[in-house]
Every structure is written in C-alpha cells, then in structure tokens.
Amino acid sequence: MPPSRKKLPMKVPFAFTAVILAAGAVFSVRALGEPGTLVCGGIGSDERAALADQARGANLALELFVAKRGDYVAGTRIEITALDGAGRGRTIDATADGPICYTKLAPGRYRVEGELNGVTRSARAVVPGHSRHPVHVALAFPEDAVRGGVGPEPTPHEREEARTP
C-alpha cells in the first residue's frame, strides 16, 4: 500500500479527540448545573459561543470590567447572597475565571459582590420567576484595582458580542 494511502485506524480518531479536548481546556467553561453554579468565560467569539451553550437556562448574567477603559477582568471573587425567600442568607462564593458569568438562581432579591485585589463593588438584582433573558449585573472596578494590567484590550466587536445575551 502506498504511504499516502496507509490506514491509521487508531491515530486519526485519537488525534481528533485530543484536538477536541484541547479546545475544551482552552475555554475552561463548565456546564451550568444545579442552581447556584457559576459559569464564567471570556470574550472571544468562540469562547463566547461555548459559554452561551453552557449557560442555557441562566437567569443572572454578570459582567466584570474596569471602569473608564472598559477592559474585562477575570480572577474576581464573586459572592451572591439571597436577601429574601426560602434561600435567604445563602451565599454563592466563587472565583470568576472569566469576565462574563452566568448562574441560575431561585426567584428573589440578591446582593452581588465582586472583589478584585482588595477593591469591592456590589449591586442588587431582582431575579423574576420567569424571564426570556437573564438579569444583567455589571460590576465596574476602578483602575487601581487592576495590578499589572489586564492583557489586550477587547475589540469593539468583542465588546458588542459580550453585551448580547
């Protein structure tokens, strides 16, 4: 058999699987599981699409960025506390590994706090019982909360994609 027509029964599927696994690792997006799971990701087109697929059913969207510059930030400690209802006082405490996060919460009022390098920002959100789109919460951090820069600035197209639910 000529070398160009050689059969590779195990190598091709394995290589294809490795590419798929590597692509998943790049995005670091996990599925939105039970209520209270925080799913975060980045701003690139591919990652945004993967994040949207994993966040189906979310009713709270969180965007983390630097005020004035608009640069997105990751590594923010997020705390979401229920202010009323059966879950009153319960808290989700997680680190956002991307600037855009989604979660599924029981209907009610919530306090959303983000802490980045010792600087805290907070907002309140009301999550309705039924909604076609998640409630959007944006936490803007001051310039001095970012140490060592945040990396490349997102393009206008990436910013617009990030704002679209």
Short mmCIF file of C-alpha atoms in Angstrom, two decimals:
data_model
loop_
_atom_site.label_atom_id
_atom_site.label_comp_id
_atom_site.label_asym_id
_atom_site.label_seq_id
_atom_site.Cartn_x
_atom_site.Cartn_y
_atom_site.Cartn_z
CA MET A 1 0.00 0.00 0.00
CA PRO A 2 1.47 3.42 -0.92
CA PRO A 3 2.45 5.62 2.10
CA SER A 4 -0.19 8.23 1.22
CA ARG A 5 -2.97 5.61 1.48
CA LYS A 6 -1.80 3.98 4.72
CA LYS A 7 -4.64 3.26 7.15
CA LEU A 8 -4.42 4.86 10.57
CA PRO A 9 -7.23 3.17 12.49
CA MET A 10 -6.44 4.49 15.99
CA LYS A 11 -4.24 7.51 15.37
CA VAL A 12 -6.71 9.68 13.49
CA PRO A 13 -9.62 9.32 15.93
CA PHE A 14 -7.26 9.81 18.87
CA ALA A 15 -5.74 12.94 17.33
CA PHE A 16 -9.20 14.30 16.61
CA THR A 17 -10.26 13.58 20.20
CA ALA A 18 -7.12 15.30 21.51
CA VAL A 19 -7.95 18.42 19.48
CA ILE A 20 -11.49 18.49 20.87
CA LEU A 21 -10.23 18.02 24.43
CA ALA A 22 -7.60 20.70 23.97
CA ALA A 23 -10.22 23.13 22.63
CA GLY A 24 -12.39 22.49 25.68
CA ALA A 25 -9.46 23.09 28.01
CA VAL A 26 -8.71 26.45 26.39
CA PHE A 27 -12.17 27.75 27.13
CA SER A 28 -12.39 26.45 30.72
CA VAL A 29 -16.19 26.60 30.60
CA ARG A 30 -18.15 24.12 32.66
CA ALA A 31 -21.83 23.36 32.31
CA LEU A 32 -24.42 25.24 34.28
CA GLY A 33 -25.51 22.55 36.71
CA GLU A 34 -27.75 22.82 39.71
CA PRO A 35 -28.90 26.26 40.86
CA GLY A 36 -26.06 28.27 42.28
CA THR A 37 -23.36 27.07 39.88
CA LEU A 38 -21.36 29.98 38.49
CA VAL A 39 -20.25 29.51 34.85
CA CYS A 40 -17.69 32.02 33.57
CA GLY A 41 -15.77 32.58 30.36
CA GLY A 42 -14.06 35.10 28.18
CA ILE A 43 -14.81 37.45 25.36
CA GLY A 44 -13.56 35.83 22.16
CA SER A 45 -16.15 34.73 19.61
CA ASP A 46 -15.50 31.01 20.04
CA GLU A 47 -15.39 31.17 23.82
CA ARG A 48 -18.49 33.36 23.92
CA ALA A 49 -20.39 30.78 21.84
CA ALA A 50 -19.21 27.94 24.10
CA LEU A 51 -20.21 29.92 27.17
CA ALA A 52 -23.66 30.70 25.77
CA ASP A 53 -24.25 27.00 25.07
CA GLN A 54 -23.22 26.03 28.60
CA ALA A 55 -25.26 28.81 30.25
CA ARG A 56 -28.68 27.93 28.82
CA GLY A 57 -31.33 28.43 31.48
CA ALA A 58 -29.34 31.02 33.43
CA ASN A 59 -31.35 33.89 34.89
CA LEU A 60 -28.48 36.10 36.10
CA ALA A 61 -25.63 37.39 33.92
CA LEU A 62 -22.60 39.11 35.40
CA GLU A 63 -20.07 41.30 33.55
CA LEU A 64 -16.77 42.32 35.19
CA PHE A 65 -14.69 45.18 33.79
CA VAL A 66 -12.51 48.21 34.53
CA ALA A 67 -14.45 51.48 34.59
CA LYS A 68 -13.44 54.14 32.04
CA ARG A 69 -11.27 51.72 30.00
CA GLY A 70 -13.89 49.02 29.60
CA ASP A 71 -11.26 46.26 29.77
CA TYR A 72 -12.66 42.98 31.02
CA VAL A 73 -11.17 41.35 34.14
CA ALA A 74 -11.01 37.80 35.48
CA GLY A 75 -9.91 36.42 38.83
CA THR A 76 -12.62 38.34 40.67
CA ARG A 77 -14.05 36.79 43.84
CA ILE A 78 -17.83 36.72 43.47
CA GLU A 79 -20.33 36.48 46.30
CA ILE A 80 -24.07 36.28 45.57
CA THR A 81 -26.31 36.41 48.65
CA ALA A 82 -30.08 35.80 48.72
CA LEU A 83 -31.87 38.65 50.52
CA ASP A 84 -35.30 37.06 50.72
CA GLY A 85 -37.29 33.89 50.05
CA ALA A 86 -36.53 30.35 51.14
CA GLY A 87 -32.84 30.79 50.39
CA ARG A 88 -32.43 33.96 52.47
CA GLY A 89 -28.87 34.32 53.68
CA ARG A 90 -27.50 31.59 51.41
CA THR A 91 -24.39 32.62 49.55
CA ILE A 92 -22.62 31.52 46.40
CA ASP A 93 -18.91 32.17 46.82
CA ALA A 94 -16.71 31.55 43.77
CA THR A 95 -13.85 32.99 41.74
CA ALA A 96 -14.76 34.16 38.25
CA ASP A 97 -12.26 32.65 35.83
CA GLY A 98 -13.57 34.95 33.11
CA PRO A 99 -15.18 38.38 32.78
CA ILE A 100 -18.64 37.10 31.85
CA CYS A 101 -20.52 34.79 34.21
CA TYR A 102 -23.94 33.15 34.35
CA THR A 103 -25.87 31.41 37.09
CA LYS A 104 -29.35 30.03 37.77
CA LEU A 105 -30.97 31.31 40.96
CA ALA A 106 -34.33 30.91 42.64
CA PRO A 107 -36.62 33.92 42.09
CA GLY A 108 -35.93 36.69 44.60
CA ARG A 109 -33.71 39.61 45.55
CA TYR A 110 -29.92 39.22 45.66
CA ARG A 111 -26.82 41.17 46.61
CA VAL A 112 -23.97 40.58 44.13
CA GLU A 113 -20.47 41.49 45.27
CA GLY A 114 -17.20 41.28 43.42
CA GLU A 115 -13.76 41.73 44.96
CA LEU A 116 -10.67 42.32 42.86
CA ASN A 117 -7.31 42.93 44.56
CA GLY A 118 -8.96 44.27 47.71
CA VAL A 119 -11.46 46.54 45.91
CA THR A 120 -15.12 45.57 46.33
CA ARG A 121 -18.05 46.52 44.12
CA SER A 122 -21.65 45.49 44.73
CA ALA A 123 -25.07 45.66 43.16
CA ARG A 124 -28.55 44.37 43.85
CA ALA A 125 -30.56 42.26 41.46
CA VAL A 126 -34.13 41.04 41.34
CA VAL A 127 -34.47 37.68 39.62
CA PRO A 128 -38.04 37.13 38.35
CA GLY A 129 -39.81 33.79 38.32
CA HIS A 130 -39.91 33.63 34.53
CA SER A 131 -37.87 35.61 32.04
CA ARG A 132 -36.67 35.11 28.48
CA HIS A 133 -33.29 36.74 29.22
CA PRO A 134 -31.05 36.79 32.28
CA VAL A 135 -30.96 39.82 34.56
CA HIS A 136 -27.73 41.66 33.74
CA VAL A 137 -25.42 42.92 36.52
CA ALA A 138 -22.27 44.88 35.63
CA LEU A 139 -19.53 45.46 38.20
CA ALA A 140 -17.08 48.20 37.20
CA PHE A 141 -13.79 48.27 39.08
CA PRO A 142 -11.54 51.34 39.33
CA GLU A 143 -8.23 51.44 37.51
CA ASP A 144 -6.25 50.93 40.73
CA ALA A 145 -7.94 47.54 41.32
CA VAL A 146 -6.02 46.15 38.37
CA ARG A 147 -2.41 45.30 39.13
CA GLY A 148 -0.05 44.52 36.29
CA GLY A 149 -2.58 45.19 33.54
CA VAL A 150 -5.44 43.12 32.23
CA GLY A 151 -3.99 41.97 28.94
CA PRO A 152 -5.01 43.02 25.46
CA GLU A 153 -7.95 45.36 25.12
CA PRO A 154 -11.05 43.73 23.59
CA THR A 155 -12.01 44.81 20.10
CA PRO A 156 -15.26 46.77 19.59
CA HIS A 157 -16.74 43.61 18.00
CA GLU A 158 -15.83 41.52 21.09
CA ARG A 159 -17.34 44.15 23.39
CA GLU A 160 -20.58 44.12 21.41
CA GLU A 161 -20.69 40.30 21.48
CA ALA A 162 -20.22 40.34 25.26
CA ARG A 163 -23.22 42.65 25.71
CA THR A 164 -25.54 40.47 23.64
CA PRO A 165 -27.32 37.83 25.77
#
